[in-house]
Amino acid sequence: MIRSIQTLLVPIPTIREHKLACTVMREQLMVLVHIQTNDGYEGWGEATTIGGLSYAEESPHSIKTNIDTYFTPLLIKERPTSTAQAMHLLNKNINGNRFAKCAIETALLDIEGKRLGVPISELLGGRVRDQLEVAWTLASGNTDTDIIEAKQVIEAKRHRIFKLKIGSRSIAKDVEHVIAIKQALPDCRITVDLNQAWTELDAMKGIKLLQDGGVDLIEQPISMRNPAGLKRLKQHFDVAIMADEIVQDPQNAFYLAANHCADVFAVKINQAGGLKNACLIGQMAHLAGIELYGGTMLEGPIGTAASAHVFSTYPSINFDTELFGPLLLTDDILTKPLDYNNFGLTVPTGPGLGIEVNADKVYDYAERNLSRASANKNNLKINMNA
């Protein structure tokens, strides 16, 4: 049974600015959940978002507050004895909060796997692959810088698939940027991600130019509130159209699959509301003939390992993954980093998540974040009283 649940905000700077249509990231504030049981096991989960509330309806601070205020008292009081019971309890009593639920489920599956001596992938139906190819996102915003960065990671055999974040500039400038990179990397697959930045009319113009320029995949070009528009784009263009932000829980994914709104689904464990939900979305997509792409919320190594376990179980994942989150951070919170080699990520094979978290480092970062928050609060009081 659960003895304690700690929710920690862990800030780690990124190696460079990461520019999206909706925000610019210079730091990733990870939300980590540390669960300990009465029989001596511990598990870790992660509920990281992209850019706080600029991307999704949950932010690191709201996730921590809701877990501490609602999730933890409920789980401690009701004392569920399995992951399934715990998630049923949470889903029955707490609406939404998909990111927070994902972190709890991940930590509980980590414990369950350790107790049984098997990787999480085996609890999810069993893996069919041990290696996942990983795309790298070029998001400096500067064409020459992005080309140099891409050639460096190709030379190091780290990545040969690239995603470009666009949508914050004019269509002409964005297309010029993308085509220049595609021409510099003719043998590499290129995806562009709009993060919903274009209107449907903009998308009709922009996608035509990108398709003619040899781009391989267009990710969420228009608002997630316009599934019919996404379907129209899918029917109009030959280049594959991928749904991302619009793919949320299994019920939502079922509607999208039944209506053939996209060629590809980007699946993210946090966005799906947990690992088992992400598996269910993958199964529905497979049955509907929709291709799969292993997405990321730019999680650190805990969420990345959890995602890898899920994606290793997919019957097919023809558009590969973008599980590069830990490589974007300036520090690692594992005692042994995840194994990135030969353009991909090796799925951990140990019990549970198959990783060992450096708890001392995690709690040190969390303490630093508390000190920073306290200092900011004091400065605000001083400014208000001035």
Short mmCIF file of C-alpha atoms in Angstrom, two decimals:
data_model
loop_
_atom_site.label_atom_id
_atom_site.label_comp_id
_atom_site.label_asym_id
_atom_site.label_seq_id
_atom_site.Cartn_x
_atom_site.Cartn_y
_atom_site.Cartn_z
CA MET A 1 0.00 0.00 0.00
CA ILE A 2 1.04 3.60 -0.56
CA ARG A 3 2.96 5.13 2.35
CA SER A 4 3.83 8.53 0.92
CA ILE A 5 3.56 10.67 -2.23
CA GLN A 6 5.95 13.55 -2.86
CA THR A 7 5.40 15.99 -5.73
CA LEU A 8 8.51 17.91 -6.76
CA LEU A 9 9.10 20.83 -9.12
CA VAL A 10 12.52 20.32 -10.70
CA PRO A 11 13.86 23.15 -12.93
CA ILE A 12 16.71 22.35 -15.35
CA PRO A 13 17.96 24.82 -17.98
CA THR A 14 17.93 23.83 -21.65
CA ILE A 15 21.11 23.70 -23.74
CA ARG A 16 19.72 26.47 -25.98
CA GLU A 17 16.54 28.42 -26.55
CA HIS A 18 13.72 26.20 -27.77
CA LYS A 19 11.32 28.29 -29.85
CA LEU A 20 7.74 27.24 -30.52
CA ALA A 21 4.90 29.14 -32.14
CA CYS A 22 3.36 29.66 -28.68
CA THR A 23 6.41 30.28 -26.44
CA VAL A 24 10.19 30.28 -26.04
CA MET A 25 11.70 27.84 -23.54
CA ARG A 26 15.01 28.35 -21.76
CA GLU A 27 14.29 25.95 -18.91
CA GLN A 28 12.20 22.84 -18.38
CA LEU A 29 10.27 22.74 -15.11
CA MET A 30 9.68 19.04 -14.62
CA VAL A 31 6.97 17.75 -12.26
CA LEU A 32 8.19 14.55 -10.62
CA VAL A 33 6.14 12.25 -8.40
CA HIS A 34 7.92 10.01 -5.89
CA ILE A 35 5.76 7.27 -4.35
CA GLN A 36 6.91 4.98 -1.54
CA THR A 37 5.05 1.90 -0.30
CA ASN A 38 4.74 0.20 3.06
CA ASP A 39 6.64 -2.86 1.79
CA GLY A 40 9.73 -0.84 0.83
CA TYR A 41 9.27 -0.15 -2.89
CA GLU A 42 9.51 3.24 -4.55
CA GLY A 43 8.36 4.51 -7.94
CA TRP A 44 8.84 7.63 -10.00
CA GLY A 45 6.53 9.41 -12.42
CA GLU A 46 6.63 12.61 -14.44
CA ALA A 47 3.97 15.14 -15.49
CA THR A 48 5.94 17.64 -17.51
CA THR A 49 4.31 20.19 -19.81
CA ILE A 50 5.66 22.43 -22.57
CA GLY A 51 5.94 26.09 -21.65
CA GLY A 52 3.45 26.07 -18.77
CA LEU A 53 -0.05 27.28 -19.66
CA SER A 54 0.98 28.52 -23.11
CA TYR A 55 0.59 24.95 -24.43
CA ALA A 56 -1.92 23.03 -22.32
CA GLU A 57 -4.52 23.63 -19.61
CA GLU A 58 -2.28 22.14 -16.92
CA SER A 59 0.89 23.85 -15.70
CA PRO A 60 3.66 22.50 -13.44
CA HIS A 61 2.32 24.48 -10.50
CA SER A 62 -1.31 23.44 -10.99
CA ILE A 63 -0.24 19.79 -11.35
CA LYS A 64 1.66 19.89 -8.06
CA THR A 65 -1.15 21.70 -6.27
CA ASN A 66 -3.81 19.28 -7.47
CA ILE A 67 -1.79 16.17 -6.65
CA ASP A 68 -0.95 17.46 -3.17
CA THR A 69 -4.47 18.73 -2.45
CA TYR A 70 -6.71 16.10 -4.07
CA PHE A 71 -4.82 13.06 -5.36
CA THR A 72 -2.61 12.29 -2.37
CA PRO A 73 -5.25 12.51 0.40
CA LEU A 74 -7.62 10.32 -1.64
CA LEU A 75 -5.00 7.64 -2.35
CA ILE A 76 -3.68 7.59 1.20
CA LYS A 77 -7.19 7.36 2.66
CA GLU A 78 -8.59 4.69 0.30
CA ARG A 79 -5.40 2.57 0.22
CA PRO A 80 -5.74 0.96 -3.26
CA THR A 81 -3.68 -2.21 -3.61
CA SER A 82 -2.99 -2.08 -7.37
CA THR A 83 -2.36 0.43 -10.14
CA ALA A 84 -5.71 -0.43 -11.72
CA GLN A 85 -7.58 0.21 -8.47
CA ALA A 86 -5.75 3.49 -7.90
CA MET A 87 -6.49 4.82 -11.39
CA HIS A 88 -10.13 3.74 -11.18
CA LEU A 89 -10.39 5.64 -7.89
CA LEU A 90 -8.82 8.77 -9.38
CA ASN A 91 -10.92 8.68 -12.54
CA LYS A 92 -14.10 8.21 -10.52
CA ASN A 93 -13.42 11.13 -8.17
CA ILE A 94 -11.31 13.61 -10.17
CA ASN A 95 -12.19 15.07 -13.56
CA GLY A 96 -9.56 15.85 -16.17
CA ASN A 97 -6.00 16.42 -14.90
CA ARG A 98 -4.54 14.07 -17.52
CA PHE A 99 -0.93 15.08 -16.87
CA ALA A 100 -1.21 14.59 -13.13
CA LYS A 101 -2.88 11.20 -13.58
CA CYS A 102 -0.11 10.12 -15.94
CA ALA A 103 2.55 10.86 -13.33
CA ILE A 104 0.72 8.86 -10.64
CA GLU A 105 0.11 5.91 -12.97
CA THR A 106 3.75 5.89 -14.11
CA ALA A 107 5.05 5.79 -10.54
CA LEU A 108 2.63 3.01 -9.59
CA LEU A 109 3.54 0.95 -12.67
CA ASP A 110 7.22 1.50 -11.83
CA ILE A 111 6.54 -0.03 -8.40
CA GLU A 112 4.44 -2.85 -9.86
CA GLY A 113 7.17 -3.74 -12.35
CA LYS A 114 9.84 -3.75 -9.64
CA ARG A 115 7.69 -5.92 -7.41
CA LEU A 116 7.17 -8.45 -10.22
CA GLY A 117 10.69 -8.12 -11.60
CA VAL A 118 9.58 -7.12 -15.14
CA PRO A 119 9.81 -3.95 -17.29
CA ILE A 120 6.73 -1.75 -17.57
CA SER A 121 6.48 -2.71 -21.25
CA GLU A 122 5.57 -6.25 -20.15
CA LEU A 123 2.75 -4.88 -17.98
CA LEU A 124 1.39 -3.10 -21.07
CA GLY A 125 1.19 -6.17 -23.29
CA GLY A 126 4.84 -6.78 -24.16
CA ARG A 127 7.37 -5.00 -26.34
CA VAL A 128 7.93 -5.80 -29.99
CA ARG A 129 11.05 -3.63 -30.38
CA ASP A 130 14.02 -2.73 -28.19
CA GLN A 131 15.18 0.37 -30.12
CA LEU A 132 13.26 3.49 -31.11
CA GLU A 133 14.54 5.94 -33.71
CA VAL A 134 14.50 9.48 -32.33
CA ALA A 135 13.97 12.74 -34.20
CA TRP A 136 15.67 15.98 -33.12
CA THR A 137 13.86 19.31 -33.08
CA LEU A 138 15.64 22.25 -34.67
CA ALA A 139 14.16 25.25 -32.88
CA SER A 140 16.76 27.99 -32.64
CA GLY A 141 14.84 30.04 -35.22
CA ASN A 142 18.02 30.70 -37.22
CA THR A 143 18.45 28.79 -40.48
CA ASP A 144 22.26 28.62 -40.52
CA THR A 145 22.40 27.66 -36.84
CA ASP A 146 19.84 24.90 -37.36
CA ILE A 147 21.74 23.46 -40.36
CA ILE A 148 25.03 23.40 -38.42
CA GLU A 149 23.30 21.75 -35.45
CA ALA A 150 21.66 19.14 -37.69
CA LYS A 151 24.92 18.19 -39.38
CA GLN A 152 26.62 17.85 -35.99
CA VAL A 153 24.05 15.38 -34.65
CA ILE A 154 24.08 13.41 -37.92
CA GLU A 155 27.87 13.12 -37.70
CA ALA A 156 27.55 11.89 -34.11
CA LYS A 157 24.91 9.33 -35.22
CA ARG A 158 22.42 10.81 -32.78
CA HIS A 159 19.61 11.84 -35.20
CA ARG A 160 18.77 11.75 -38.90
CA ILE A 161 15.09 12.82 -38.65
CA PHE A 162 14.39 16.48 -37.93
CA LYS A 163 11.40 18.50 -36.81
CA LEU A 164 11.22 22.24 -37.44
CA LYS A 165 9.14 24.47 -35.19
CA ILE A 166 7.48 27.20 -37.27
CA GLY A 167 4.41 29.44 -37.12
CA SER A 168 5.66 32.53 -35.30
CA ARG A 169 6.72 34.31 -38.52
CA SER A 170 5.07 34.96 -41.87
CA ILE A 171 4.28 31.97 -44.08
CA ALA A 172 6.86 33.11 -46.64
CA LYS A 173 9.67 33.39 -44.09
CA ASP A 174 8.78 30.10 -42.42
CA VAL A 175 8.66 28.24 -45.74
CA GLU A 176 11.94 29.79 -46.84
CA HIS A 177 13.53 28.62 -43.55
CA VAL A 178 12.20 25.06 -43.92
CA ILE A 179 13.09 24.63 -47.59
CA ALA A 180 16.65 25.86 -47.01
CA ILE A 181 17.11 23.23 -44.32
CA LYS A 182 15.52 20.50 -46.44
CA GLN A 183 17.88 21.34 -49.31
CA ALA A 184 20.85 21.23 -46.94
CA LEU A 185 19.71 17.83 -45.60
CA PRO A 186 18.29 16.10 -48.71
CA ASP A 187 18.59 12.57 -47.31
CA CYS A 188 16.84 13.35 -44.00
CA ARG A 189 13.17 13.20 -43.17
CA ILE A 190 11.80 16.64 -42.31
CA THR A 191 8.68 17.34 -40.23
CA VAL A 192 7.25 20.79 -39.57
CA ASP A 193 5.24 21.52 -36.44
CA LEU A 194 2.92 24.53 -36.38
CA ASN A 195 1.51 24.01 -32.87
CA GLN A 196 -1.89 25.19 -34.23
CA ALA A 197 -0.49 28.53 -35.45
CA TRP A 198 -2.15 28.73 -38.90
CA THR A 199 -5.73 29.34 -39.92
CA GLU A 200 -7.18 26.85 -42.36
CA LEU A 201 -6.66 29.31 -45.24
CA ASP A 202 -3.04 29.87 -44.17
CA ALA A 203 -2.57 26.10 -44.06
CA MET A 204 -3.88 25.68 -47.61
CA LYS A 205 -1.23 28.12 -48.82
CA GLY A 206 1.64 27.02 -46.59
CA ILE A 207 1.25 23.26 -46.91
CA LYS A 208 1.22 23.49 -50.71
CA LEU A 209 4.61 25.23 -50.61
CA LEU A 210 6.02 22.82 -48.02
CA GLN A 211 4.77 19.78 -49.94
CA ASP A 212 6.39 21.06 -53.13
CA GLY A 213 9.61 21.58 -51.17
CA GLY A 214 9.81 17.92 -50.14
CA VAL A 215 8.66 18.12 -46.52
CA ASP A 216 7.57 14.69 -45.26
CA LEU A 217 5.09 15.42 -42.44
CA ILE A 218 2.95 18.39 -41.30
CA GLU A 219 2.08 18.41 -37.59
CA GLN A 220 -1.07 20.09 -36.22
CA PRO A 221 -1.14 23.06 -38.62
CA ILE A 222 -4.48 24.42 -37.38
CA SER A 223 -6.48 24.71 -34.16
CA MET A 224 -7.32 21.56 -32.24
CA ARG A 225 -10.89 22.92 -32.15
CA ASN A 226 -11.21 22.38 -35.90
CA PRO A 227 -11.12 18.60 -36.54
CA ALA A 228 -13.20 19.01 -39.70
CA GLY A 229 -10.60 21.43 -41.06
CA LEU A 230 -7.82 18.98 -40.29
CA LYS A 231 -9.72 16.32 -42.22
CA ARG A 232 -10.10 18.69 -45.18
CA LEU A 233 -6.34 19.29 -45.22
CA LYS A 234 -5.71 15.55 -45.04
CA GLN A 235 -7.96 14.96 -48.04
CA HIS A 236 -6.50 17.85 -50.05
CA PHE A 237 -2.76 17.13 -49.77
CA ASP A 238 -0.51 14.16 -50.48
CA VAL A 239 1.94 15.03 -47.68
CA ALA A 240 1.01 13.31 -44.42
CA ILE A 241 -0.99 15.41 -41.95
CA MET A 242 -0.41 14.61 -38.28
CA ALA A 243 -2.78 15.31 -35.38
CA ASP A 244 -1.05 16.27 -32.14
CA GLU A 245 -2.69 18.65 -29.64
CA ILE A 246 -6.07 17.44 -30.83
CA VAL A 247 -5.23 13.84 -29.78
CA GLN A 248 -6.07 13.71 -26.09
CA ASP A 249 -7.90 10.97 -24.21
CA PRO A 250 -9.05 7.68 -25.82
CA GLN A 251 -12.63 8.93 -26.33
CA ASN A 252 -11.35 11.93 -28.28
CA ALA A 253 -8.93 9.75 -30.26
CA PHE A 254 -11.77 7.35 -31.12
CA TYR A 255 -13.74 10.20 -32.72
CA LEU A 256 -10.71 11.32 -34.73
CA ALA A 257 -9.96 7.77 -35.87
CA ALA A 258 -13.57 6.99 -36.78
CA ASN A 259 -13.78 10.17 -38.84
CA HIS A 260 -10.33 9.73 -40.46
CA CYS A 261 -9.29 13.25 -39.47
CA ALA A 262 -5.54 12.68 -39.91
CA ASP A 263 -2.99 10.41 -41.55
CA VAL A 264 -0.87 10.14 -38.38
CA PHE A 265 -1.47 10.40 -34.63
CA ALA A 266 1.20 11.85 -32.36
CA VAL A 267 0.74 10.05 -29.06
CA LYS A 268 2.00 11.55 -25.79
CA ILE A 269 1.59 9.72 -22.50
CA ASN A 270 0.88 12.87 -20.50
CA GLN A 271 -1.56 14.23 -23.05
CA ALA A 272 -3.30 10.84 -23.16
CA GLY A 273 -3.75 10.74 -19.40
CA GLY A 274 -1.39 7.85 -18.76
CA LEU A 275 0.49 4.92 -20.19
CA LYS A 276 -2.47 2.58 -20.54
CA ASN A 277 -4.50 5.28 -22.29
CA ALA A 278 -1.59 5.89 -24.67
CA CYS A 279 -1.54 2.17 -25.48
CA LEU A 280 -5.29 2.23 -26.12
CA ILE A 281 -4.95 5.22 -28.48
CA GLY A 282 -2.20 3.38 -30.34
CA GLN A 283 -4.41 0.32 -30.72
CA MET A 284 -7.33 2.37 -32.06
CA ALA A 285 -5.09 4.14 -34.57
CA HIS A 286 -3.66 0.81 -35.73
CA LEU A 287 -7.14 -0.65 -36.24
CA ALA A 288 -8.24 2.44 -38.18
CA GLY A 289 -5.18 2.36 -40.46
CA ILE A 290 -3.72 5.54 -38.99
CA GLU A 291 0.06 5.74 -38.67
CA LEU A 292 1.73 6.43 -35.31
CA TYR A 293 4.39 8.84 -34.08
CA GLY A 294 5.82 8.72 -30.57
CA GLY A 295 5.49 12.25 -29.25
CA THR A 296 6.98 14.09 -26.30
CA MET A 297 6.07 16.89 -23.91
CA LEU A 298 9.83 17.45 -23.62
CA GLU A 299 9.87 15.23 -20.57
CA GLY A 300 13.08 14.48 -18.75
CA PRO A 301 14.42 10.92 -18.47
CA ILE A 302 11.59 9.57 -16.30
CA GLY A 303 8.78 10.52 -18.68
CA THR A 304 10.95 9.61 -21.66
CA ALA A 305 11.62 6.11 -20.29
CA ALA A 306 7.91 5.66 -19.61
CA SER A 307 7.07 6.78 -23.16
CA ALA A 308 9.65 4.39 -24.59
CA HIS A 309 8.01 1.47 -22.80
CA VAL A 310 4.65 2.40 -24.35
CA PHE A 311 5.95 2.94 -27.89
CA SER A 312 7.92 -0.32 -27.75
CA THR A 313 4.56 -2.17 -27.60
CA TYR A 314 3.03 -0.58 -30.73
CA PRO A 315 2.56 -3.05 -33.61
CA SER A 316 3.96 -0.39 -35.95
CA ILE A 317 5.37 3.09 -35.46
CA ASN A 318 6.34 4.04 -38.98
CA PHE A 319 6.94 7.72 -38.26
CA ASP A 320 9.25 6.90 -35.32
CA THR A 321 9.53 9.08 -32.19
CA GLU A 322 10.87 12.38 -30.87
CA LEU A 323 11.97 11.20 -27.41
CA PHE A 324 14.86 13.65 -27.25
CA GLY A 325 13.75 15.55 -24.12
CA PRO A 326 16.67 14.54 -21.86
CA LEU A 327 19.16 15.62 -24.56
CA LEU A 328 17.75 19.14 -24.44
CA LEU A 329 18.60 19.51 -20.73
CA THR A 330 21.92 20.68 -19.28
CA ASP A 331 21.86 18.08 -16.48
CA ASP A 332 20.69 14.50 -15.94
CA ILE A 333 18.81 13.24 -12.88
CA LEU A 334 19.61 9.55 -13.43
CA THR A 335 22.60 7.74 -11.99
CA LYS A 336 23.11 6.28 -15.48
CA PRO A 337 21.78 8.24 -18.48
CA LEU A 338 19.37 6.73 -20.98
CA ASP A 339 21.15 4.93 -23.83
CA TYR A 340 21.03 6.99 -27.03
CA ASN A 341 23.01 5.38 -29.86
CA ASN A 342 22.89 4.73 -33.60
CA PHE A 343 20.18 7.37 -34.19
CA GLY A 344 17.86 6.00 -31.52
CA LEU A 345 17.00 5.24 -27.91
CA THR A 346 17.38 1.79 -26.38
CA VAL A 347 14.28 0.89 -24.37
CA PRO A 348 15.33 0.11 -20.75
CA THR A 349 15.16 -3.56 -19.83
CA GLY A 350 15.31 -3.48 -16.02
CA PRO A 351 12.31 -3.90 -13.70
CA GLY A 352 9.72 -1.11 -13.72
CA LEU A 353 10.96 1.90 -15.66
CA GLY A 354 14.38 0.26 -15.78
CA ILE A 355 16.16 3.41 -14.61
CA GLU A 356 17.72 4.59 -11.35
CA VAL A 357 16.84 8.12 -10.26
CA ASN A 358 19.42 10.18 -8.41
CA ALA A 359 17.05 11.13 -5.59
CA ASP A 360 19.57 13.40 -3.87
CA LYS A 361 19.98 15.47 -7.02
CA VAL A 362 16.21 15.62 -7.63
CA TYR A 363 15.45 16.81 -4.10
CA ASP A 364 18.30 19.34 -4.30
CA TYR A 365 16.85 20.84 -7.47
CA ALA A 366 13.41 20.91 -5.85
CA GLU A 367 14.80 22.78 -2.83
CA ARG A 368 16.46 25.31 -5.13
CA ASN A 369 13.13 25.86 -6.86
CA LEU A 370 11.43 26.49 -3.50
CA SER A 371 14.13 29.00 -2.58
CA ARG A 372 13.74 30.75 -5.93
CA ALA A 373 9.96 30.92 -5.55
CA SER A 374 10.31 32.30 -2.02
CA ALA A 375 12.78 34.97 -3.21
CA ASN A 376 10.45 36.00 -6.05
CA LYS A 377 7.56 36.26 -3.60
CA ASN A 378 9.59 38.45 -1.26
CA ASN A 379 10.68 40.69 -4.14
CA LEU A 380 7.04 41.07 -5.18
CA LYS A 381 6.09 42.17 -1.65
CA ILE A 382 8.94 44.71 -1.62
CA ASN A 383 7.85 46.14 -4.98
CA MET A 384 4.23 46.37 -3.87
CA ASN A 385 5.20 48.20 -0.68
CA ALA A 386 7.62 50.56 -2.41
#
